Short mmCIF file of C-alpha atoms in Angstrom, two decimals:
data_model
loop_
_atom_site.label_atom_id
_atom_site.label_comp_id
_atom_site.label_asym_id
_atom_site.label_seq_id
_atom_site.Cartn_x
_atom_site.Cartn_y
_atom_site.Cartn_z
CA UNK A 1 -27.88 -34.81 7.29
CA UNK A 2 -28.91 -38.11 7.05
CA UNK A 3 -27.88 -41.85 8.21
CA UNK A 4 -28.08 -45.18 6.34
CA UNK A 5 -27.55 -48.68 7.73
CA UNK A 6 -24.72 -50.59 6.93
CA UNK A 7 -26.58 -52.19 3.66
CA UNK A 8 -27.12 -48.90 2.62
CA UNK A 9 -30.77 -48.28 3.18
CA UNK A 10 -31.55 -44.82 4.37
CA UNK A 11 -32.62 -44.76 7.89
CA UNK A 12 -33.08 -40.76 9.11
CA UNK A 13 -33.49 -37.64 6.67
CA UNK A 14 -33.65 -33.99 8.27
CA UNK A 15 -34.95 -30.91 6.98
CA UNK A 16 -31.77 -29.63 5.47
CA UNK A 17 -31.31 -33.12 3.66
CA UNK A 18 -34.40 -32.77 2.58
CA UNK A 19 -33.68 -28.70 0.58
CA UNK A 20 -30.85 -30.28 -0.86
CA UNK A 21 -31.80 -33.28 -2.51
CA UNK A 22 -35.69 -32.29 -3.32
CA UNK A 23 -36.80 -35.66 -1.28
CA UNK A 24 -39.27 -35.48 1.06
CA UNK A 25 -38.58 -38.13 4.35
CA UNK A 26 -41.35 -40.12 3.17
CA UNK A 27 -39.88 -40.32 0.07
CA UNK A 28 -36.71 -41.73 0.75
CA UNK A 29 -36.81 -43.52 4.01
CA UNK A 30 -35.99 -47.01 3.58
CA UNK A 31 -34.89 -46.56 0.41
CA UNK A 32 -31.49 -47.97 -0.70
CA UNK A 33 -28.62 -44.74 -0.85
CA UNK A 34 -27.78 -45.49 -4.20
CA UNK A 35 -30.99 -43.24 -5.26
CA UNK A 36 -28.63 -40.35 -4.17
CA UNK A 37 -25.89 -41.70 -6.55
CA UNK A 38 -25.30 -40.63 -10.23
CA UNK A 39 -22.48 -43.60 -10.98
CA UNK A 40 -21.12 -46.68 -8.95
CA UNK A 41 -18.06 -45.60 -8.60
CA UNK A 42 -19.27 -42.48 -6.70
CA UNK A 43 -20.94 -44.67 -4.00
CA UNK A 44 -20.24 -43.50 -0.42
CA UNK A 45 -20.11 -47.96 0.29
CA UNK A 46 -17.28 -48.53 -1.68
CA UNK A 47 -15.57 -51.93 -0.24
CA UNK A 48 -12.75 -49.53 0.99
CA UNK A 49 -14.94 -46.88 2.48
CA UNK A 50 -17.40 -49.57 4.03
CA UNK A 51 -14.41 -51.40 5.61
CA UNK A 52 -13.28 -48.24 7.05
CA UNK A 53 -16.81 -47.47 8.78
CA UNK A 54 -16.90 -50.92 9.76
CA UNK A 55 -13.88 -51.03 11.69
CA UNK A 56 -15.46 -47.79 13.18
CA UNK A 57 -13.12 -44.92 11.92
CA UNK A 58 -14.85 -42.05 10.45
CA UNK A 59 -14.34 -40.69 6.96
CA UNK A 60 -14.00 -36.59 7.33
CA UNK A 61 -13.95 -35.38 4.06
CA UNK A 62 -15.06 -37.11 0.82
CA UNK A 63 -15.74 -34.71 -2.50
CA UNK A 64 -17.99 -36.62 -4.59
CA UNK A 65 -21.28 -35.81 -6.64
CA UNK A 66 -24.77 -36.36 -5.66
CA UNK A 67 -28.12 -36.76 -8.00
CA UNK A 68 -31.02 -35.00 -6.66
CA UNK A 69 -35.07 -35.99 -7.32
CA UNK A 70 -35.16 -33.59 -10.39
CA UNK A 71 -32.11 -35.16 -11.38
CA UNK A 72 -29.69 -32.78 -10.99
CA UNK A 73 -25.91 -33.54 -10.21
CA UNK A 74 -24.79 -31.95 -6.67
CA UNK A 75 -21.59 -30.94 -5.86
CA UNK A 76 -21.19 -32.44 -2.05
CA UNK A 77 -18.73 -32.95 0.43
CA UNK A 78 -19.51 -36.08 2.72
CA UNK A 79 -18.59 -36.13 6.32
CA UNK A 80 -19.27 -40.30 7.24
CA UNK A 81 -19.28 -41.17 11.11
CA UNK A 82 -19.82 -44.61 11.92
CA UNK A 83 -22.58 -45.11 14.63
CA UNK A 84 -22.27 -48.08 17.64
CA UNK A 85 -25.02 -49.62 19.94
CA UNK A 86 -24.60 -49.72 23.47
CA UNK A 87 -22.61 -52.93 23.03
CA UNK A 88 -20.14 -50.52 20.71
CA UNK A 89 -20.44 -52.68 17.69
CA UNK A 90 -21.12 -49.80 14.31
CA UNK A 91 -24.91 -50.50 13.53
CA UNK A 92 -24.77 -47.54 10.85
CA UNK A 93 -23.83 -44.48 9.38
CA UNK A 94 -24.17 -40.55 10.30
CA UNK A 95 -23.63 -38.52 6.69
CA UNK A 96 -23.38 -34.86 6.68
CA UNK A 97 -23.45 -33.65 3.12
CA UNK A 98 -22.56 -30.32 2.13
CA UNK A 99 -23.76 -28.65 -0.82
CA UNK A 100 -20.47 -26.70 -2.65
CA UNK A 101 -22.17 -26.90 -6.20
CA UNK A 102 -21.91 -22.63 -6.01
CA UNK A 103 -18.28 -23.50 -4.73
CA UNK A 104 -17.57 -25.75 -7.62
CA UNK A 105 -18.80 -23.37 -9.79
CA UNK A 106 -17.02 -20.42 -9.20
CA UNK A 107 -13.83 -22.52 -8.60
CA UNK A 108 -14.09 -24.02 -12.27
CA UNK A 109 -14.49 -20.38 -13.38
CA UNK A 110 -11.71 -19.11 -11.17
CA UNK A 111 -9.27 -21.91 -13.34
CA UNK A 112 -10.74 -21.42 -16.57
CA UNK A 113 -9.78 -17.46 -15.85
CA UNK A 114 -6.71 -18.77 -14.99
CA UNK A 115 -5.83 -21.06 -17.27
CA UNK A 116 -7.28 -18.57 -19.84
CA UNK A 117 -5.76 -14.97 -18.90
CA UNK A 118 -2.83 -13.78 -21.18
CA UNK A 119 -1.42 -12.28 -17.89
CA UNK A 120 0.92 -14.31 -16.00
CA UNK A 121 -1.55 -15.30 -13.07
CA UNK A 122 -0.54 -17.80 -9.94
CA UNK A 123 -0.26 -18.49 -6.50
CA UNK A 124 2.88 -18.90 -4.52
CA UNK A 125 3.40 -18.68 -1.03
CA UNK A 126 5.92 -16.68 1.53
CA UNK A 127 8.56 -19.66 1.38
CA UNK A 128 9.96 -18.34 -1.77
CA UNK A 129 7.89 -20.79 -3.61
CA UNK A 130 5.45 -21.04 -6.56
CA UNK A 131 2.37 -23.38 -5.83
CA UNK A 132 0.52 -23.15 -9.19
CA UNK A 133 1.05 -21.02 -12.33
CA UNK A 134 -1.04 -20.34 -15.58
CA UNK A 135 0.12 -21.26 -18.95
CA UNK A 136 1.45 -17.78 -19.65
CA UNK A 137 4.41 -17.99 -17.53
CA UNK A 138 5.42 -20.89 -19.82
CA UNK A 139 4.54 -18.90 -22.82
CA UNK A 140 6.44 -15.61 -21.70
CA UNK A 141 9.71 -17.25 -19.73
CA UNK A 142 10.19 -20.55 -21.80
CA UNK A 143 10.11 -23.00 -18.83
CA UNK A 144 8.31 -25.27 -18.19
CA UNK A 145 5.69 -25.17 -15.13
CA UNK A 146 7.34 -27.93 -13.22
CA UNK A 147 10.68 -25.81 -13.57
CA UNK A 148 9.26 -22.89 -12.08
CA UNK A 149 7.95 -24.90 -9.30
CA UNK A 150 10.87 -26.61 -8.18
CA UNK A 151 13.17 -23.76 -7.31
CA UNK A 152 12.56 -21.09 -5.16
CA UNK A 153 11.33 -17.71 -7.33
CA UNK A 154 14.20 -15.22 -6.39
CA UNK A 155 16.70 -17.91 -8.72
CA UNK A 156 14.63 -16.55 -11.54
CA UNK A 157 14.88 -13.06 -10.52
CA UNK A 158 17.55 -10.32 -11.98
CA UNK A 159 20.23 -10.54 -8.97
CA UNK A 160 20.03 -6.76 -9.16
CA UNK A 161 16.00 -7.15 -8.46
CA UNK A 162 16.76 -9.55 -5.75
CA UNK A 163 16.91 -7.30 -2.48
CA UNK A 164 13.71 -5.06 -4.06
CA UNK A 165 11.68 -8.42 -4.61
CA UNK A 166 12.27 -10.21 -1.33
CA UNK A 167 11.64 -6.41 0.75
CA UNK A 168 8.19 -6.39 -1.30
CA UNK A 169 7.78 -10.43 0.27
CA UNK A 170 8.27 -9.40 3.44
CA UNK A 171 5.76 -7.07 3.14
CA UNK A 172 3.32 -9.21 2.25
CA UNK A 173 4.03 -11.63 5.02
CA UNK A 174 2.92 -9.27 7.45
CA UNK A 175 -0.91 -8.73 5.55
CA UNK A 176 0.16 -5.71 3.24
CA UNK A 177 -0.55 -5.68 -0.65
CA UNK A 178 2.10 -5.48 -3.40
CA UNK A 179 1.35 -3.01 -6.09
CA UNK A 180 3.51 -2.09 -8.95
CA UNK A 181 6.57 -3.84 -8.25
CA UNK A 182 9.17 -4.39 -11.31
CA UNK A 183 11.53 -6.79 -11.63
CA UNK A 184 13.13 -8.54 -14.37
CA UNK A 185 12.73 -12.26 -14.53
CA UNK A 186 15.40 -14.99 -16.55
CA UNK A 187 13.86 -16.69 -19.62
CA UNK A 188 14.72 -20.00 -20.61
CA UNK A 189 17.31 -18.97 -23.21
CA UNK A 190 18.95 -16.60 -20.43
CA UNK A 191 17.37 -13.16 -21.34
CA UNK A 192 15.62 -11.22 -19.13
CA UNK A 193 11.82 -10.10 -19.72
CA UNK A 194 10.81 -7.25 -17.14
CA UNK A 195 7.49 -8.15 -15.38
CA UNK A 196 5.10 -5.55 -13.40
CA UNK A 197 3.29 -7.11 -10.24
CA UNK A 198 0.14 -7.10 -8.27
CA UNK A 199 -0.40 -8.92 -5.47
CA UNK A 200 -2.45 -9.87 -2.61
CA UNK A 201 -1.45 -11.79 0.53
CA UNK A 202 -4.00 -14.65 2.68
CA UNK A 203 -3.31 -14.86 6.58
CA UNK A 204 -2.74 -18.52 5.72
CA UNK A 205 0.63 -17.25 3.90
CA UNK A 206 -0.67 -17.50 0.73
CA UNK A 207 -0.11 -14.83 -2.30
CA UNK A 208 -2.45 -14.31 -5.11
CA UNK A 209 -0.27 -12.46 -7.92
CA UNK A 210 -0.79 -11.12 -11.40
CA UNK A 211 1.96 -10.14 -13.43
CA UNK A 212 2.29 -8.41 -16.41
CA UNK A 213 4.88 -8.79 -19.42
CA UNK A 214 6.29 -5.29 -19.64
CA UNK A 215 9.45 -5.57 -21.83
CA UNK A 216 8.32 -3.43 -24.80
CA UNK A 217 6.81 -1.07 -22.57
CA UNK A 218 9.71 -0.39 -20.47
CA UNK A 219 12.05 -0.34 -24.19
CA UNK A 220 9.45 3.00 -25.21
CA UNK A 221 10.09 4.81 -21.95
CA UNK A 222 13.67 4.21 -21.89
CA UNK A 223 13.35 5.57 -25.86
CA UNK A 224 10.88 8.50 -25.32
CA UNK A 225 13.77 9.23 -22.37
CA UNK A 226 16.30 9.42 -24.44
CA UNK A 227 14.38 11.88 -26.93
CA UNK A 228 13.52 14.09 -23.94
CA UNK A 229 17.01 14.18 -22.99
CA UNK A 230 17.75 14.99 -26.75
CA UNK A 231 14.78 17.48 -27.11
CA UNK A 232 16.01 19.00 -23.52
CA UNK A 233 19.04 19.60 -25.13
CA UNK A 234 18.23 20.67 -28.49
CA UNK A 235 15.80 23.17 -26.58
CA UNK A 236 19.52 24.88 -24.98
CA UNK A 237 22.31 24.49 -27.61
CA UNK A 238 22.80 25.45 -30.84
CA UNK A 239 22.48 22.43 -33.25
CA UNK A 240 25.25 24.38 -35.80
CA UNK A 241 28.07 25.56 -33.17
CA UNK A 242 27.24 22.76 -30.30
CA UNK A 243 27.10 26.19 -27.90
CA UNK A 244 24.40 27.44 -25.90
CA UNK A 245 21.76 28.70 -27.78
CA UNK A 246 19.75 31.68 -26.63
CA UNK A 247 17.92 30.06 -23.95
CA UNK A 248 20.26 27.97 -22.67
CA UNK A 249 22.61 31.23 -22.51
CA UNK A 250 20.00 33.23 -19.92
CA UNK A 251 19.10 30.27 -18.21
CA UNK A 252 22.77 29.69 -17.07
CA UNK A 253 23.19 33.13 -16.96
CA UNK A 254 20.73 33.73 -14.30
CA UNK A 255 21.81 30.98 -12.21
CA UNK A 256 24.98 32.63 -12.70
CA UNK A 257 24.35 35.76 -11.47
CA UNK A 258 22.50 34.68 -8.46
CA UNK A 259 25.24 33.19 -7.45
CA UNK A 260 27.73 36.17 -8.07
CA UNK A 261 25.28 38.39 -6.07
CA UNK A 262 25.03 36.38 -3.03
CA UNK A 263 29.17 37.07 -3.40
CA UNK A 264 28.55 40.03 -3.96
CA UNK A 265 31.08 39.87 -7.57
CA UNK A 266 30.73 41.35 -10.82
CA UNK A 267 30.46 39.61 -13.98
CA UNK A 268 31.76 40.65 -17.20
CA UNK A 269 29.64 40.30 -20.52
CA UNK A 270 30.89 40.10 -23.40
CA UNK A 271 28.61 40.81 -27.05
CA UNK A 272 30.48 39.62 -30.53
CA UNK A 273 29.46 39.66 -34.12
CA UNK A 274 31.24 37.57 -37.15
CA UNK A 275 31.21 40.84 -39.22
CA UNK A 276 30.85 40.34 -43.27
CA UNK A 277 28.98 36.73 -42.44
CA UNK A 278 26.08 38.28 -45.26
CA UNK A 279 28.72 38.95 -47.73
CA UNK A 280 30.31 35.35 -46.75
CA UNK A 281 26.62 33.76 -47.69
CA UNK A 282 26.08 35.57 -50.60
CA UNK A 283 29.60 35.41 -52.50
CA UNK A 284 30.32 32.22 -51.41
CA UNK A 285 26.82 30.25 -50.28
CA UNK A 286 25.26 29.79 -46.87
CA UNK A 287 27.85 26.35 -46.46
CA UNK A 288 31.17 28.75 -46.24
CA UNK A 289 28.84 31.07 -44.36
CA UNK A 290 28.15 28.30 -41.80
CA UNK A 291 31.79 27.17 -41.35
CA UNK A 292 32.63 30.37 -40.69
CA UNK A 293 30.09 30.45 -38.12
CA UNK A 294 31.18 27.30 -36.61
CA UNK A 295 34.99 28.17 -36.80
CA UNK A 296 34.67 31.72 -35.06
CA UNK A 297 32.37 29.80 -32.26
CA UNK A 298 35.71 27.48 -32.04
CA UNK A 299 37.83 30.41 -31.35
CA UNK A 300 35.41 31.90 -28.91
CA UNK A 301 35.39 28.72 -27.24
CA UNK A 302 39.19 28.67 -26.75
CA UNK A 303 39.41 32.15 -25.96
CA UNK A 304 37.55 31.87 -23.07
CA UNK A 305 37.50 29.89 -19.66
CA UNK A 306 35.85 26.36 -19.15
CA UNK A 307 33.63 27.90 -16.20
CA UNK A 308 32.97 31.01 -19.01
CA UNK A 309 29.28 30.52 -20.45
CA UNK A 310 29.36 31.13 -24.01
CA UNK A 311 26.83 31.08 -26.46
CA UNK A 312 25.45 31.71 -30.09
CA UNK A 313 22.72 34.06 -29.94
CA UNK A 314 21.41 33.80 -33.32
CA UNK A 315 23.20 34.78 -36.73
CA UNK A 316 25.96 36.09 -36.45
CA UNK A 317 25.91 36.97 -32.73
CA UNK A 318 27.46 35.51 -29.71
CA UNK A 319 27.63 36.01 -26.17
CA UNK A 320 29.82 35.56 -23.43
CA UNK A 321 29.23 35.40 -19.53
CA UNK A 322 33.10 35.21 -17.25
CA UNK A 323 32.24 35.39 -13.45
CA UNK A 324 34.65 34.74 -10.61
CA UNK A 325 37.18 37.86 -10.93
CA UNK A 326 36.41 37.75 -15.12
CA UNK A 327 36.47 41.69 -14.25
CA UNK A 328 40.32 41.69 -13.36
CA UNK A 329 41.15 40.42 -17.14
CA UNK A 330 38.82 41.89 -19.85
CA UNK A 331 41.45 43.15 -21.94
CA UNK A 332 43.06 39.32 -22.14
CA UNK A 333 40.48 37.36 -23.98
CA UNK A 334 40.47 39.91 -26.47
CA UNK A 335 44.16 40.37 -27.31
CA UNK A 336 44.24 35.90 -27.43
CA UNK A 337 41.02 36.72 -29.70
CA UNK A 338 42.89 38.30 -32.10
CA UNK A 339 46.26 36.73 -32.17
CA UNK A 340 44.03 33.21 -33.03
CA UNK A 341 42.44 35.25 -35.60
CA UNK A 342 45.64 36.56 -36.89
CA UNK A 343 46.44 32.66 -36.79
CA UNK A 344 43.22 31.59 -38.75
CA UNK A 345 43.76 34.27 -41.65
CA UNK A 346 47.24 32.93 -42.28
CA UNK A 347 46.37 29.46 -42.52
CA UNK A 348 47.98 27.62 -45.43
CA UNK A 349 46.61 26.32 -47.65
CA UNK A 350 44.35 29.77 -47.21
CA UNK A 351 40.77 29.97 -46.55
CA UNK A 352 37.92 32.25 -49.47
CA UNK A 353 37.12 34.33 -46.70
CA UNK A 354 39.27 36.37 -43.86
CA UNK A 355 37.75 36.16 -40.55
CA UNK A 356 37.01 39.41 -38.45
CA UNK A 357 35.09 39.44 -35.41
CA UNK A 358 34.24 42.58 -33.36
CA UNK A 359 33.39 42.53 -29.88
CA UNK A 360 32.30 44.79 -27.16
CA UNK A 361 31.95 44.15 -23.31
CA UNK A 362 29.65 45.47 -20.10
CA UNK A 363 30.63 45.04 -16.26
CA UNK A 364 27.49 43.47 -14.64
CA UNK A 365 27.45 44.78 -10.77
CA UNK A 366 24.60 43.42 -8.62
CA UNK A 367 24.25 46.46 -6.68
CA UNK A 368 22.89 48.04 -10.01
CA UNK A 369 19.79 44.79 -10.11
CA UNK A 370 20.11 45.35 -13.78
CA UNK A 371 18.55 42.82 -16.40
CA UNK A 372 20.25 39.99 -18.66
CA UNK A 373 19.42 41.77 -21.80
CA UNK A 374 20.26 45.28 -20.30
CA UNK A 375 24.19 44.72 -19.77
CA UNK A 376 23.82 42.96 -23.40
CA UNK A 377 22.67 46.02 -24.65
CA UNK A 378 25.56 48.18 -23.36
CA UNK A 379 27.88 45.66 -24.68
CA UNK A 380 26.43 45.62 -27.89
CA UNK A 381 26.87 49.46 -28.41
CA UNK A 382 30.90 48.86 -26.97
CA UNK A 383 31.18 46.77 -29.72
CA UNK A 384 29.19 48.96 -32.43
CA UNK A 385 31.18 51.96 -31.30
CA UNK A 386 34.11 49.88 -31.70
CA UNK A 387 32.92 48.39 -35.29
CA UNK A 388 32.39 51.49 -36.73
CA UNK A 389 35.97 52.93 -35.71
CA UNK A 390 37.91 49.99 -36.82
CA UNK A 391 35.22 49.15 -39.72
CA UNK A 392 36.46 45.17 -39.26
CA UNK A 393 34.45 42.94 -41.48
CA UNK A 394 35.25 39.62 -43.43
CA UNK A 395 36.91 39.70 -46.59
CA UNK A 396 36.43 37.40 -49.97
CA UNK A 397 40.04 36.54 -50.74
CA UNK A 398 40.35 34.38 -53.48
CA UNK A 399 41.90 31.24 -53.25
CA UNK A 400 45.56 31.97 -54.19
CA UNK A 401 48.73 31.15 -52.61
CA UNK A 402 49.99 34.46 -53.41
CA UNK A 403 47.22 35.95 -51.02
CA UNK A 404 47.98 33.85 -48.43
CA UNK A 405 50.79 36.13 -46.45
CA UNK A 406 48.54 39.33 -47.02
CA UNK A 407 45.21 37.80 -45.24
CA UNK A 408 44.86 40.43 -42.91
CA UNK A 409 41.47 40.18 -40.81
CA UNK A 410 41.27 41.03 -37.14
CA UNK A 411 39.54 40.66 -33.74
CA UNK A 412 38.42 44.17 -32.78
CA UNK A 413 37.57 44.79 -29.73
CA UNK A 414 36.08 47.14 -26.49
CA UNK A 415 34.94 47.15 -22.95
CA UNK A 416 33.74 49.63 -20.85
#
């Protein structure tokens, strides 16, 4: 602190005048203030200023800069009080300076970090409003600053954001942090760009926020999604027949038969095999081979019920889960089995190969607590036992007309 008279000569100089500036009080009383002062127009007596002290009203806040003995520049804020004799006339001048160099400082490194940061950095407040923004937003949304600043910052936001972004406000009105909030925000050219934000409230109302472009990031994860979804569902059907593979066969089947034993119902199995497929692949090549895979897993398919799991195994092997009273009817999938098989072998213009599928069944009671694979394997010997009476398998016809009305294949079947 320190006073001058109205000339500007220095009158008093304390202690904490003196740590700032580097003068001693000997030094610089009576000397003329402009010792203190780099340039003229940073003079504390400017006309206006000294007019203002004159006519006795103080000057509270003046940011200026200050030259101290070794000649460095101080960053100061000036607090000017006029002082009055006992007659009240304003004799002189009562300066408090303030040294906010450090301030300065890390203020000018605080807006070259923001001017500087590729993330979208600003401040806005709990009004709704933006009060400053970094050259990034510009960059990323295509408006210009003075856009952004004039509207309230829910009119950029997605409308289906809107409610999620103004709950996260509220928040921080009442002192709490945002973390990790997403919302998509309109571009210039009416896209949207999805941005992740931090921020941090003041008590003053004031919100520090960073916010991060997040577009291509969000485009991945909605890609790797869709590959899990695919890989999820490669990992259960059968990429040939579009059934349930193997796994995705006993995972239904156990939910299945959890359920069936908390009604206390049996559940009918059924085990079938597209007999002569080897003879198929190797007279005619592993292509006929595969449509006649896919063409028996069409007939299964429409053999059976919509709430019926059924299933390629592997090869030439399929499996079939009916629950819900599928006990009452086991004979009836297999007669419709082989009247569409009947159908298939008289197709005109006729197929190379006649179609024969045997099949076998097992009765799954859950007082018994027997496994998956266990009622499989009685079904599978059903329909061996049966296979080896009826000797079924797939026949080569040639591609004749005149073979057409003798195609003879059939569904073979047997349950236990």
């Amino acid at each position: 602190m320190y006073s001058k008279d109205l000339e500007g000569r220095i009158l008093t100089w304390n202690r904490s005048a003196e740590r700032v500036f580097g003068y001693q009080s000997q030094e610089i009383l009576g000397r003329h203030v402009s010792s203190l002062v780099p340039s003229k127009d940073l003079a504390e007596d400017t006309p206006q200023i000294l007019a203002q002290i004159r006519a006795g009203q103080p000057v509270p806040h003046l940011e200026t800069l200050r030259k101290a003995k070794d000649g460095r520049l101080i960053d100061v804020v000036l607090s000017i009080s006029p002082v009055k004799d006992e007659a009240g006339r304003v004799t002189s001048a009562s300066i408090i300076a303030r040294d906010v160099t450090e301030q300065r400082r890390l203020r000018r490194e605080r807006d070259r970090f923001f001017e500087l940061s590729l993330d979208m950095v600003c401040v806005a407040g709990t009004d709704g409003y933006f009060k400053q923004l970094n050259p990034t937003f510009e960059v990323i949304l295509g408006h210009s600053r003075a856009e952004l600043l004039e509207k309230p910052f829910l009119e950029f936001v997605h409308p289906d954001d809107c409610e999620a972004t103004l709950k996260q406000v509220e928040m921080l009105s009442t002192g709490q942090p945002m973390i990790d909030l997403e919302n998509r925000y309109r571009c210039k050219d009416g896209s949207y760009r999805w941005l992740s934000w931090h921020a941090t409230p003041e008590p003053d109302g004031t919100i520090y926020a960073l916010a991060r472009d997040v577009t291509e990031r969000r485009a991945t994860q909605e890609k790797l999604a869709a590959l899990a979804d695919d890989l999820r569902i490669m990992a259960v059907v059968d990429e040939l027949t579009g059934l349930h593979n193997r796994r995705g066969f006993n995972i239904l089947a156990e939910q299945e038969l959890k359920r069936a034993g908390r009604g206390r119902q049996k559940a009918l199995f059924f085990l079938a095999d597209l007999d002569g497929l080897k003879q198929i692949n190797d007279k005619l090549g592993h292509d006929v081979g595969d449509r006649a895979i896919r063409d028996a897993a069409t007939l299964l398919s429409s053999v059976f019920r919509g709430s019926d799991i059924v299933a390629r195994l592997g090869g030439d092997e399929f499996a079939i889960l009916c629950t819900a009273g599928a006990s009452d009817w086991s004979q009836a999938p297999l007669e419709r089995l082989e009247d569409l098989v009947r159908q298939y072998n008289s197709a005109v213009p006729p197929r190379p190969f006649a179609l024969a599928i045997s099949i076998g069944s097992a009765t799954y009671d859950p007082e018994q607590a027997e496994t998956i694979d266990a009622v499989l394997k009685r079904a599978d010997k059903m329909m061996y036992e049966q296979k080896a009476r009826s000797k079924a398998a797939a026949q080569i016809i040639p591609e004749t007309p005149a073979t057409v009305a003798n195609n003879g294949s059939r569904a073979t079947g047997s349950t236990d």
